[in-house]
Amino acid sequence: MAATAVLRSIPVLMLFLMCLEQIVLSQVENQFVFNGFNGTNLHLDGIAEIQPNGLLKLTNTTKRQIGRAFFPFPLKFNRSSTNYISDSLSFSTNFVFAMVPAEETNPRGGHGIAFTISPTMEVPGAAPTQYLGLFNASTNGLSSNHVFAVELDAVPTAEFGEISGGHVGIDVNNLRSLESAPPAYFADDEGGNKSLDLLTGNPMQLWIDYEDDNKVLNVTLAPMRSNKPSRPLLSTSVDLSTVLLDSMYVGFSSSTGELTSSQYILGWSFSKIGKAESLDYTKLPSLPHQSKSKSSSNLQIIIPLIAVVFLLVTIPGGAYVIRMKKYEEIQEEWEKEFGPQRFSFKDLYKATKGFKEKELLGSGGFGRVYRGVLPSSNEQVAVKRISHDSRQGMKEFVTEIVSMGRLRHRNLVQLLGYCRRKGELLLVYDYMPNGSLDKFLFSNSMPNLSWGQRFWILKGVASALLYLHEEWEQVVIHRDVKASNILLDANFNGRLGDFGLAKLYDHGSNPSTTRVVGTVGYIAPELARTGKATTSTDVFAFGIFMLELACGRNPLEPQLESEEIILADWVCELWKAGAILGAADPRLEGNYVTDEMEMVLKLGVLCTNPIAANRPSTRQMVQHLDGNINLLDIPLDSVRIDITPVENVTSTDFAGSIPTSYEENSISLHSFSSTISILSCGR
Ligand SMILES: *[C@@H]1O[C@H](CO)[C@@H](O)[C@H](O)[C@H]1NC(C)=O
Ligand SMILES: *[C@@H]1O[C@H](CO)[C@@H](O)[C@H](O)[C@H]1NC(C)=O
Ligand SMILES: *[C@@H]1O[C@H](CO)[C@@H](O)[C@H](O)[C@H]1NC(C)=O
Ligand SMILES: *[C@@H]1O[C@H](CO)[C@@H](O)[C@H](O)[C@H]1NC(C)=O
Ligand SMILES: *[C@@H]1O[C@H](CO)[C@@H](O)[C@H](O)[C@H]1NC(C)=O
Ligand SMILES: *[C@@H]1O[C@H](CO)[C@@H](O)[C@H](O)[C@H]1NC(C)=O
């Protein structure tokens, strides 16, 4: 009888045990303390690793890397169904971290560590550098991210409204922080704030506490062994109920950029029920020894060593000083915010093997371009060296160049960053393996491009121009569209390069005399007259480029018969004579789509109309190329616009306004061409 009672109660007992187990498990999942990470089960991603002594190393000093480490089980945050423990969003965590910059970049490094609550442990497509491995340019700011983070960011990013140096920020779905502050802590004993430097390499502790009831988030920073300060660094009201999903992962995301440091977590405590337990500092793993903190027990070795080192240093010392000089750069206060986009001259010097002739890709009006391989990442780049002595306008120019580094379009050559030296500016771009388009068009030693390739390049570059003119946050006037500024990537996509560069000469010039920047043969008449570059003057230059591509010749060829010298006028005359296809590049040997060729030639003529108002807009131009507007039916009469009265333009009007430094064409040719193109053809 008794036995059956016991037997009957077994299922009940088992049920009870299962419930108990669930509660215990939930508790384990809701609260954990890691005094070092030896043997712990963390989900590691990117270059993160746990070192033999239990140190969690999120990143080393390799550039542009991501390291992430997450508690491997999801935690219940916003459970809508009933649950045993708590369905509040409150949590409390504290951890000890260290950011140790590489010695040569001392004292600066980057990029940062973020404590993260995220729906997933991995984020494919997340970017390093300023994105901290959390987002990328297209996902940053989306409310669908459901990501909460507290960033310890060593490098300010102007894009996210960060202006001063390192900072601690509260991020909700967006790296533009809800609130941020320079790293500091309230020293209770002294009753005042003390600022901290994230990049000393010394361990520091961060506490993050969120109270769901009054929706207050506190973030508190302090050096490792201090008690938790009584006043938080940041205390802000934020409602996380729209951010945190039912099931979330907690952990760390970290990145390096151009500036790097080894980034570590020494210990971590987390709790969803009440305050997180304190860490036991005595159990935390130690950081790898930094050379500056040599222990004194080695003194008897060190003294003779010093003597030897002294001898060694004094002999090659001269060489060392010379080397320092060789790599000398200019860096001013205002450039601090451009940290991530700034390359060191030493790296560029090494990348280009000391700017060897052999690495020279080309040279033009704006300077010499070298091929290089960045030592840190093995990335191939093109480095443009521009001599530039004017200090005036440098700040505006560099600011603009850096902001243009944010332009993203598949038909633009990506600008990666810059470096400055005395009298010199260096710009670093993506390397384009097939070089510039003009070589393919005008040199018989290069393979001929088929019409299909040419038309593809044309459409691509036109879409890049539309992006610059209409689709980015600011209107960017290129000012130097021409075949030699169109580069070809590995797949023969056309990429527009050197955007914004023309402005360098604008900024550098004396403001009282407006210089015309651009290249002879591509300069719209009103640009030469007024010096004012507009989207329409870019369309003019693009029109010239279209004709170059279709006809396979330069815009000006003085050795030809007089009616053929100016390409645009010649094509216009052929159109009038009903023989526009006669302008097609003879190297194509008739292998082209007639409709496309005719359209490109006619569009080229329309875009080079001497009167700006009669040119198509950039968007119309793209619509023509995409076949959305049919141009073939346009009667010639509507193209011919009478210019009444023609402004009396004489060659002297241009003389002073053309930069004499251009190598491509002479001044006399230009003034001659502009005059003719306005007076002839009657477009
Ligand atoms: C880490 O754990 C392993 C076994 O899991 C042990 O052999 C080793 O001594 C531990 N290291 C430290 C520094 O505690
Ligand atoms: C950083 O870690 C990665 C992967 O573990 C490794 O390939 C690289 O060499 C390391 N870099 C440095 C500077 O130690
Ligand atoms: C950005 O990240 C998302 C998902 O995280 C990914 O799908 C997308 O391809 C990434 N975009 C870029 C430009 O890398
Ligand atoms: C200390 O810093 C906090 C946060 O930045 C600020 O609100 C507070 O006024 C400062 N206190 C003192 C005494 O400077
Ligand atoms: C946050 O800080 C404020 C101000 O010091 C304090 O009153 C509050 O109790 C703190 N809340 C939490 C959750 O730590
Ligand atoms: C969190 O839970 C609340 C209450 O159940 C709900 O209104 C809210 O939509 C949830 N938030 C998310 C992001 O799921």
PDB file of N, CA and C in Angstrom, residues 271-354:
ATOM      1  N   SER A 271      23.689  40.592 -13.964  1.00  0.00           N
ATOM      2  CA  SER A 271      22.500  40.104 -13.272  1.00  0.00           C
ATOM      3  C   SER A 271      21.232  40.740 -13.820  1.00  0.00           C
ATOM      4  N   LYS A 272      20.191  39.893 -13.927  1.00  0.00           N
ATOM      5  CA  LYS A 272      18.874  40.422 -14.320  1.00  0.00           C
ATOM      6  C   LYS A 272      17.994  40.560 -13.087  1.00  0.00           C
ATOM      7  N   ILE A 273      18.502  40.101 -11.957  1.00  0.00           N
ATOM      8  CA  ILE A 273      17.713  40.204 -10.730  1.00  0.00           C
ATOM      9  C   ILE A 273      18.570  40.892  -9.670  1.00  0.00           C
ATOM     10  N   GLY A 274      18.316  42.168  -9.505  1.00  0.00           N
ATOM     11  CA  GLY A 274      19.066  42.926  -8.499  1.00  0.00           C
ATOM     12  C   GLY A 274      20.448  43.319  -8.994  1.00  0.00           C
ATOM     13  N   LYS A 275      21.227  43.885  -8.083  1.00  0.00           N
ATOM     14  CA  LYS A 275      22.559  44.388  -8.428  1.00  0.00           C
ATOM     15  C   LYS A 275      23.509  43.250  -8.797  1.00  0.00           C
ATOM     16  N   ALA A 276      24.326  43.486  -9.812  1.00  0.00           N
ATOM     17  CA  ALA A 276      25.314  42.476 -10.195  1.00  0.00           C
ATOM     18  C   ALA A 276      26.359  42.358  -9.090  1.00  0.00           C
ATOM     19  N   GLU A 277      26.800  41.134  -8.864  1.00  0.00           N
ATOM     20  CA  GLU A 277      27.825  40.880  -7.862  1.00  0.00           C
ATOM     21  C   GLU A 277      29.120  41.648  -8.197  1.00  0.00           C
ATOM     22  N   SER A 278      29.875  41.979  -7.171  1.00  0.00           N
ATOM     23  CA  SER A 278      31.162  42.647  -7.438  1.00  0.00           C
ATOM     24  C   SER A 278      32.190  41.633  -7.918  1.00  0.00           C
ATOM     25  N   LEU A 279      33.159  42.107  -8.636  1.00  0.00           N
ATOM     26  CA  LEU A 279      34.224  41.222  -9.116  1.00  0.00           C
ATOM     27  C   LEU A 279      35.272  41.068  -8.019  1.00  0.00           C
ATOM     28  N   ASP A 280      35.966  39.966  -8.049  1.00  0.00           N
ATOM     29  CA  ASP A 280      37.063  39.740  -7.109  1.00  0.00           C
ATOM     30  C   ASP A 280      38.370  40.098  -7.820  1.00  0.00           C
ATOM     31  N   TYR A 281      38.895  41.295  -7.520  1.00  0.00           N
ATOM     32  CA  TYR A 281      40.055  41.791  -8.262  1.00  0.00           C
ATOM     33  C   TYR A 281      41.262  40.859  -8.166  1.00  0.00           C
ATOM     34  N   THR A 282      41.358  40.139  -7.029  1.00  0.00           N
ATOM     35  CA  THR A 282      42.539  39.276  -6.842  1.00  0.00           C
ATOM     36  C   THR A 282      42.520  38.102  -7.819  1.00  0.00           C
ATOM     37  N   LYS A 283      41.332  37.766  -8.320  1.00  0.00           N
ATOM     38  CA  LYS A 283      41.238  36.620  -9.222  1.00  0.00           C
ATOM     39  C   LYS A 283      41.337  37.017 -10.690  1.00  0.00           C
ATOM     40  N   LEU A 284      41.343  38.287 -10.970  1.00  0.00           N
ATOM     41  CA  LEU A 284      41.349  38.696 -12.384  1.00  0.00           C
ATOM     42  C   LEU A 284      42.707  38.405 -13.018  1.00  0.00           C
ATOM     43  N   PRO A 285      42.711  37.985 -14.284  1.00  0.00           N
ATOM     44  CA  PRO A 285      43.983  37.738 -14.966  1.00  0.00           C
ATOM     45  C   PRO A 285      44.743  39.046 -15.147  1.00  0.00           C
ATOM     46  N   SER A 286      46.058  38.950 -15.259  1.00  0.00           N
ATOM     47  CA  SER A 286      46.802  40.198 -15.459  1.00  0.00           C
ATOM     48  C   SER A 286      47.016  40.442 -16.952  1.00  0.00           C
ATOM     49  N   LEU A 287      47.228  41.707 -17.269  1.00  0.00           N
ATOM     50  CA  LEU A 287      47.464  42.092 -18.657  1.00  0.00           C
ATOM     51  C   LEU A 287      48.886  41.706 -19.035  1.00  0.00           C
ATOM     52  N   PRO A 288      49.141  41.487 -20.337  1.00  0.00           N
ATOM     53  CA  PRO A 288      50.521  41.205 -20.745  1.00  0.00           C
ATOM     54  C   PRO A 288      51.407  42.374 -20.328  1.00  0.00           C
ATOM     55  N   HIS A 289      52.649  42.075 -19.956  1.00  0.00           N
ATOM     56  CA  HIS A 289      53.520  43.147 -19.477  1.00  0.00           C
ATOM     57  C   HIS A 289      53.781  44.169 -20.561  1.00  0.00           C
ATOM     58  N   GLN A 290      53.651  45.422 -20.170  1.00  0.00           N
ATOM     59  CA  GLN A 290      54.037  46.487 -21.075  1.00  0.00           C
ATOM     60  C   GLN A 290      55.493  46.791 -20.800  1.00  0.00           C
ATOM     61  N   SER A 291      56.212  47.164 -21.823  1.00  0.00           N
ATOM     62  CA  SER A 291      57.655  47.327 -21.657  1.00  0.00           C
ATOM     63  C   SER A 291      58.011  48.401 -20.641  1.00  0.00           C
ATOM     64  N   LYS A 292      57.138  49.427 -20.490  1.00  0.00           N
ATOM     65  CA  LYS A 292      57.501  50.519 -19.590  1.00  0.00           C
ATOM     66  C   LYS A 292      57.441  50.113 -18.116  1.00  0.00           C
ATOM     67  N   SER A 293      56.650  49.051 -17.807  1.00  0.00           N
ATOM     68  CA  SER A 293      56.537  48.654 -16.402  1.00  0.00           C
ATOM     69  C   SER A 293      57.412  47.441 -16.107  1.00  0.00           C
ATOM     70  N   LYS A 294      58.687  47.531 -16.428  1.00  0.00           N
ATOM     71  CA  LYS A 294      59.654  46.464 -16.117  1.00  0.00           C
ATOM     72  C   LYS A 294      59.822  46.351 -14.608  1.00  0.00           C
ATOM     73  N   SER A 295      59.869  45.144 -14.103  1.00  0.00           N
ATOM     74  CA  SER A 295      60.002  44.999 -12.654  1.00  0.00           C
ATOM     75  C   SER A 295      61.461  45.223 -12.245  1.00  0.00           C
ATOM     76  N   SER A 296      61.650  45.699 -11.016  1.00  0.00           N
ATOM     77  CA  SER A 296      62.983  46.112 -10.576  1.00  0.00           C
ATOM     78  C   SER A 296      63.885  44.922 -10.241  1.00  0.00           C
ATOM     79  N   SER A 297      63.295  43.718 -10.148  1.00  0.00           N
ATOM     80  CA  SER A 297      64.115  42.559  -9.795  1.00  0.00           C
ATOM     81  C   SER A 297      65.124  42.247 -10.899  1.00  0.00           C
ATOM     82  N   ASN A 298      64.912  42.792 -12.071  1.00  0.00           N
ATOM     83  CA  ASN A 298      65.820  42.520 -13.178  1.00  0.00           C
ATOM     84  C   ASN A 298      66.955  43.532 -13.241  1.00  0.00           C
ATOM     85  N   LEU A 299      67.112  44.325 -12.162  1.00  0.00           N
ATOM     86  CA  LEU A 299      68.033  45.450 -12.187  1.00  0.00           C
ATOM     87  C   LEU A 299      69.461  45.051 -12.562  1.00  0.00           C
ATOM     88  N   GLN A 300      69.905  43.898 -11.967  1.00  0.00           N
ATOM     89  CA  GLN A 300      71.299  43.531 -12.222  1.00  0.00           C
ATOM     90  C   GLN A 300      71.533  43.225 -13.708  1.00  0.00           C
ATOM     91  N   ILE A 301      70.481  42.807 -14.430  1.00  0.00           N
ATOM     92  CA  ILE A 301      70.639  42.581 -15.874  1.00  0.00           C
ATOM     93  C   ILE A 301      70.516  43.911 -16.610  1.00  0.00           C
ATOM     94  N   ILE A 302      69.634  44.752 -16.067  1.00  0.00           N
ATOM     95  CA  ILE A 302      69.297  45.974 -16.795  1.00  0.00           C
ATOM     96  C   ILE A 302      70.487  46.923 -16.895  1.00  0.00           C
ATOM     97  N   ILE A 303      71.281  47.048 -15.813  1.00  0.00           N
ATOM     98  CA  ILE A 303      72.353  48.043 -15.839  1.00  0.00           C
ATOM     99  C   ILE A 303      73.390  47.768 -16.939  1.00  0.00           C
ATOM    100  N   PRO A 304      73.938  46.533 -16.991  1.00  0.00           N
ATOM    101  CA  PRO A 304      74.846  46.290 -18.115  1.00  0.00           C
ATOM    102  C   PRO A 304      74.137  46.437 -19.462  1.00  0.00           C
ATOM    103  N   LEU A 305      72.873  46.085 -19.461  1.00  0.00           N
ATOM    104  CA  LEU A 305      72.105  46.192 -20.705  1.00  0.00           C
ATOM    105  C   LEU A 305      72.027  47.637 -21.181  1.00  0.00           C
ATOM    106  N   ILE A 306      71.823  48.538 -20.188  1.00  0.00           N
ATOM    107  CA  ILE A 306      71.713  49.951 -20.525  1.00  0.00           C
ATOM    108  C   ILE A 306      72.996  50.422 -21.211  1.00  0.00           C
ATOM    109  N   ALA A 307      74.138  49.953 -20.661  1.00  0.00           N
ATOM    110  CA  ALA A 307      75.416  50.354 -21.237  1.00  0.00           C
ATOM    111  C   ALA A 307      75.515  49.906 -22.693  1.00  0.00           C
ATOM    112  N   VAL A 308      75.120  48.667 -22.924  1.00  0.00           N
ATOM    113  CA  VAL A 308      75.194  48.130 -24.284  1.00  0.00           C
ATOM    114  C   VAL A 308      74.251  48.892 -25.212  1.00  0.00           C
ATOM    115  N   VAL A 309      73.012  49.100 -24.695  1.00  0.00           N
ATOM    116  CA  VAL A 309      72.011  49.800 -25.505  1.00  0.00           C
ATOM    117  C   VAL A 309      72.496  51.203 -25.829  1.00  0.00           C
ATOM    118  N   PHE A 310      73.128  51.861 -24.827  1.00  0.00           N
ATOM    119  CA  PHE A 310      73.619  53.207 -25.020  1.00  0.00           C
ATOM    120  C   PHE A 310      74.632  53.242 -26.172  1.00  0.00           C
ATOM    121  N   LEU A 311      75.543  52.275 -26.134  1.00  0.00           N
ATOM    122  CA  LEU A 311      76.543  52.184 -27.194  1.00  0.00           C
ATOM    123  C   LEU A 311      75.882  51.983 -28.557  1.00  0.00           C
ATOM    124  N   LEU A 312      74.895  51.076 -28.555  1.00  0.00           N
ATOM    125  CA  LEU A 312      74.219  50.764 -29.813  1.00  0.00           C
ATOM    126  C   LEU A 312      73.455  51.971 -30.347  1.00  0.00           C
ATOM    127  N   VAL A 313      72.848  52.716 -29.394  1.00  0.00           N
ATOM    128  CA  VAL A 313      71.998  53.828 -29.807  1.00  0.00           C
ATOM    129  C   VAL A 313      72.816  54.980 -30.358  1.00  0.00           C
ATOM    130  N   THR A 314      73.967  55.254 -29.709  1.00  0.00           N
ATOM    131  CA  THR A 314      74.734  56.425 -30.136  1.00  0.00           C
ATOM    132  C   THR A 314      75.296  56.256 -31.540  1.00  0.00           C
ATOM    133  N   ILE A 315      75.612  55.027 -31.921  1.00  0.00           N
ATOM    134  CA  ILE A 315      76.198  54.845 -33.247  1.00  0.00           C
ATOM    135  C   ILE A 315      75.163  55.054 -34.362  1.00  0.00           C
ATOM    136  N   PRO A 316      74.061  54.281 -34.353  1.00  0.00           N
ATOM    137  CA  PRO A 316      73.099  54.530 -35.431  1.00  0.00           C
ATOM    138  C   PRO A 316      72.140  55.665 -35.114  1.00  0.00           C
ATOM    139  N   GLY A 317      72.426  56.414 -34.034  1.00  0.00           N
ATOM    140  CA  GLY A 317      71.520  57.484 -33.624  1.00  0.00           C
ATOM    141  C   GLY A 317      71.251  58.486 -34.721  1.00  0.00           C
ATOM    142  N   GLY A 318      72.320  58.833 -35.444  1.00  0.00           N
ATOM    143  CA  GLY A 318      72.170  59.800 -36.528  1.00  0.00           C
ATOM    144  C   GLY A 318      71.168  59.301 -37.545  1.00  0.00           C
ATOM    145  N   ALA A 319      71.296  58.025 -37.868  1.00  0.00           N
ATOM    146  CA  ALA A 319      70.381  57.431 -38.842  1.00  0.00           C
ATOM    147  C   ALA A 319      68.954  57.504 -38.325  1.00  0.00           C
ATOM    148  N   TYR A 320      68.816  57.325 -37.017  1.00  0.00           N
ATOM    149  CA  TYR A 320      67.485  57.352 -36.421  1.00  0.00           C
ATOM    150  C   TYR A 320      66.852  58.731 -36.571  1.00  0.00           C
ATOM    151  N   VAL A 321      67.676  59.763 -36.300  1.00  0.00           N
ATOM    152  CA  VAL A 321      67.162  61.124 -36.430  1.00  0.00           C
ATOM    153  C   VAL A 321      66.736  61.385 -37.868  1.00  0.00           C
ATOM    154  N   ILE A 322      67.557  60.928 -38.809  1.00  0.00           N
ATOM    155  CA  ILE A 322      67.213  61.118 -40.219  1.00  0.00           C
ATOM    156  C   ILE A 322      65.900  60.412 -40.536  1.00  0.00           C
ATOM    157  N   ARG A 323      65.754  59.207 -40.008  1.00  0.00           N
ATOM    158  CA  ARG A 323      64.526  58.457 -40.255  1.00  0.00           C
ATOM    159  C   ARG A 323      63.314  59.210 -39.724  1.00  0.00           C
ATOM    160  N   MET A 324      63.445  59.800 -38.524  1.00  0.00           N
ATOM    161  CA  MET A 324      62.343  60.565 -37.956  1.00  0.00           C
ATOM    162  C   MET A 324      61.949  61.689 -38.901  1.00  0.00           C
ATOM    163  N   LYS A 325      62.946  62.354 -39.441  1.00  0.00           N
ATOM    164  CA  LYS A 325      62.739  63.480 -40.332  1.00  0.00           C
ATOM    165  C   LYS A 325      62.025  62.994 -41.597  1.00  0.00           C
ATOM    166  N   LYS A 326      62.472  61.852 -42.061  1.00  0.00           N
ATOM    167  CA  LYS A 326      61.935  61.287 -43.297  1.00  0.00           C
ATOM    168  C   LYS A 326      60.428  61.067 -43.196  1.00  0.00           C
ATOM    169  N   TYR A 327      59.977  60.666 -42.004  1.00  0.00           N
ATOM    170  CA  TYR A 327      58.563  60.351 -41.825  1.00  0.00           C
ATOM    171  C   TYR A 327      57.763  61.510 -41.237  1.00  0.00           C
ATOM    172  N   GLU A 328      58.403  62.683 -41.154  1.00  0.00           N
ATOM    173  CA  GLU A 328      57.781  63.807 -40.472  1.00  0.00           C
ATOM    174  C   GLU A 328      56.451  64.198 -41.118  1.00  0.00           C
ATOM    175  N   GLU A 329      55.455  64.475 -40.293  1.00  0.00           N
ATOM    176  CA  GLU A 329      54.145  64.862 -40.796  1.00  0.00           C
ATOM    177  C   GLU A 329      53.724  66.170 -40.160  1.00  0.00           C
ATOM    178  N   ILE A 330      52.678  66.747 -40.711  1.00  0.00           N
ATOM    179  CA  ILE A 330      52.056  67.891 -40.046  1.00  0.00           C
ATOM    180  C   ILE A 330      50.705  67.441 -39.531  1.00  0.00           C
ATOM    181  N   GLN A 331      50.470  67.682 -38.269  1.00  0.00           N
ATOM    182  CA  GLN A 331      49.155  67.367 -37.727  1.00  0.00           C
ATOM    183  C   GLN A 331      48.765  68.502 -36.814  1.00  0.00           C
ATOM    184  N   GLU A 332      47.621  69.106 -37.087  1.00  0.00           N
ATOM    185  CA  GLU A 332      47.206  70.231 -36.269  1.00  0.00           C
ATOM    186  C   GLU A 332      46.029  69.829 -35.409  1.00  0.00           C
ATOM    187  N   GLU A 333      45.740  70.697 -34.441  1.00  0.00           N
ATOM    188  CA  GLU A 333      44.694  70.439 -33.465  1.00  0.00           C
ATOM    189  C   GLU A 333      43.365  70.056 -34.143  1.00  0.00           C
ATOM    190  N   TRP A 334      43.001  70.825 -35.171  1.00  0.00           N
ATOM    191  CA  TRP A 334      41.689  70.590 -35.798  1.00  0.00           C
ATOM    192  C   TRP A 334      41.598  69.251 -36.511  1.00  0.00           C
ATOM    193  N   GLU A 335      42.730  68.589 -36.696  1.00  0.00           N
ATOM    194  CA  GLU A 335      42.684  67.325 -37.414  1.00  0.00           C
ATOM    195  C   GLU A 335      42.365  66.147 -36.516  1.00  0.00           C
ATOM    196  N   LYS A 336      42.388  66.400 -35.203  1.00  0.00           N
ATOM    197  CA  LYS A 336      42.189  65.291 -34.264  1.00  0.00           C
ATOM    198  C   LYS A 336      40.947  64.490 -34.596  1.00  0.00           C
ATOM    199  N   GLU A 337      39.879  65.222 -34.967  1.00  0.00           N
ATOM    200  CA  GLU A 337      38.623  64.521 -35.218  1.00  0.00           C
ATOM    201  C   GLU A 337      38.697  63.627 -36.457  1.00  0.00           C
ATOM    202  N   PHE A 338      39.722  63.810 -37.271  1.00  0.00           N
ATOM    203  CA  PHE A 338      39.805  62.981 -38.477  1.00  0.00           C
ATOM    204  C   PHE A 338      40.680  61.759 -38.262  1.00  0.00           C
ATOM    205  N   GLY A 339      41.009  61.502 -36.997  1.00  0.00           N
ATOM    206  CA  GLY A 339      41.864  60.369 -36.658  1.00  0.00           C
ATOM    207  C   GLY A 339      41.697  59.154 -37.565  1.00  0.00           C
ATOM    208  N   PRO A 340      40.467  58.646 -37.686  1.00  0.00           N
ATOM    209  CA  PRO A 340      40.299  57.401 -38.437  1.00  0.00           C
ATOM    210  C   PRO A 340      40.669  57.529 -39.910  1.00  0.00           C
ATOM    211  N   GLN A 341      40.541  58.713 -40.465  1.00  0.00           N
ATOM    212  CA  GLN A 341      40.817  58.862 -41.896  1.00  0.00           C
ATOM    213  C   GLN A 341      42.264  59.273 -42.150  1.00  0.00           C
ATOM    214  N   ARG A 342      43.032  59.377 -41.078  1.00  0.00           N
ATOM    215  CA  ARG A 342      44.392  59.855 -41.230  1.00  0.00           C
ATOM    216  C   ARG A 342      45.358  58.672 -41.309  1.00  0.00           C
ATOM    217  N   PHE A 343      46.175  58.654 -42.342  1.00  0.00           N
ATOM    218  CA  PHE A 343      47.180  57.611 -42.478  1.00  0.00           C
ATOM    219  C   PHE A 343      48.516  58.159 -42.011  1.00  0.00           C
ATOM    220  N   SER A 344      49.397  57.298 -41.514  1.00  0.00           N
ATOM    221  CA  SER A 344      50.713  57.800 -41.148  1.00  0.00           C
ATOM    222  C   SER A 344      51.597  57.790 -42.394  1.00  0.00           C
ATOM    223  N   PHE A 345      52.479  58.776 -42.476  1.00  0.00           N
ATOM    224  CA  PHE A 345      53.337  58.865 -43.652  1.00  0.00           C
ATOM    225  C   PHE A 345      54.235  57.646 -43.736  1.00  0.00           C
ATOM    226  N   LYS A 346      54.632  57.161 -42.567  1.00  0.00           N
ATOM    227  CA  LYS A 346      55.501  55.989 -42.524  1.00  0.00           C
ATOM    228  C   LYS A 346      54.834  54.798 -43.219  1.00  0.00           C
ATOM    229  N   ASP A 347      53.547  54.593 -42.928  1.00  0.00           N
ATOM    230  CA  ASP A 347      52.818  53.489 -43.560  1.00  0.00           C
ATOM    231  C   ASP A 347      52.736  53.670 -45.072  1.00  0.00           C
ATOM    232  N   LEU A 348      52.484  54.909 -45.493  1.00  0.00           N
ATOM    233  CA  LEU A 348      52.349  55.158 -46.927  1.00  0.00           C
ATOM    234  C   LEU A 348      53.707  55.011 -47.609  1.00  0.00           C
ATOM    235  N   TYR A 349      54.745  55.430 -46.907  1.00  0.00           N
ATOM    236  CA  TYR A 349      56.101  55.312 -47.432  1.00  0.00           C
ATOM    237  C   TYR A 349      56.443  53.839 -47.639  1.00  0.00           C
ATOM    238  N   LYS A 350      56.108  53.045 -46.617  1.00  0.00           N
ATOM    239  CA  LYS A 350      56.383  51.612 -46.713  1.00  0.00           C
ATOM    240  C   LYS A 350      55.508  50.976 -47.786  1.00  0.00           C
ATOM    241  N   ALA A 351      54.252  51.402 -47.843  1.00  0.00           N
ATOM    242  CA  ALA A 351      53.301  50.809 -48.788  1.00  0.00           C
ATOM    243  C   ALA A 351      53.777  50.977 -50.228  1.00  0.00           C
ATOM    244  N   THR A 352      54.367  52.147 -50.507  1.00  0.00           N
ATOM    245  CA  THR A 352      54.770  52.437 -51.884  1.00  0.00           C
ATOM    246  C   THR A 352      56.254  52.155 -52.106  1.00  0.00           C
ATOM    247  N   LYS A 353      56.859  51.423 -51.208  1.00  0.00           N
ATOM    248  CA  LYS A 353      58.291  51.110 -51.255  1.00  0.00           C
ATOM    249  C   LYS A 353      59.116  52.386 -51.398  1.00  0.00           C
ATOM    250  N   GLY A 354      58.748  53.386 -50.615  1.00  0.00           N
ATOM    251  CA  GLY A 354      59.487  54.650 -50.647  1.00  0.00           C
ATOM    252  C   GLY A 354      59.182  55.479 -51.885  1.00  0.00           C
TER     253      GLY A 354
END
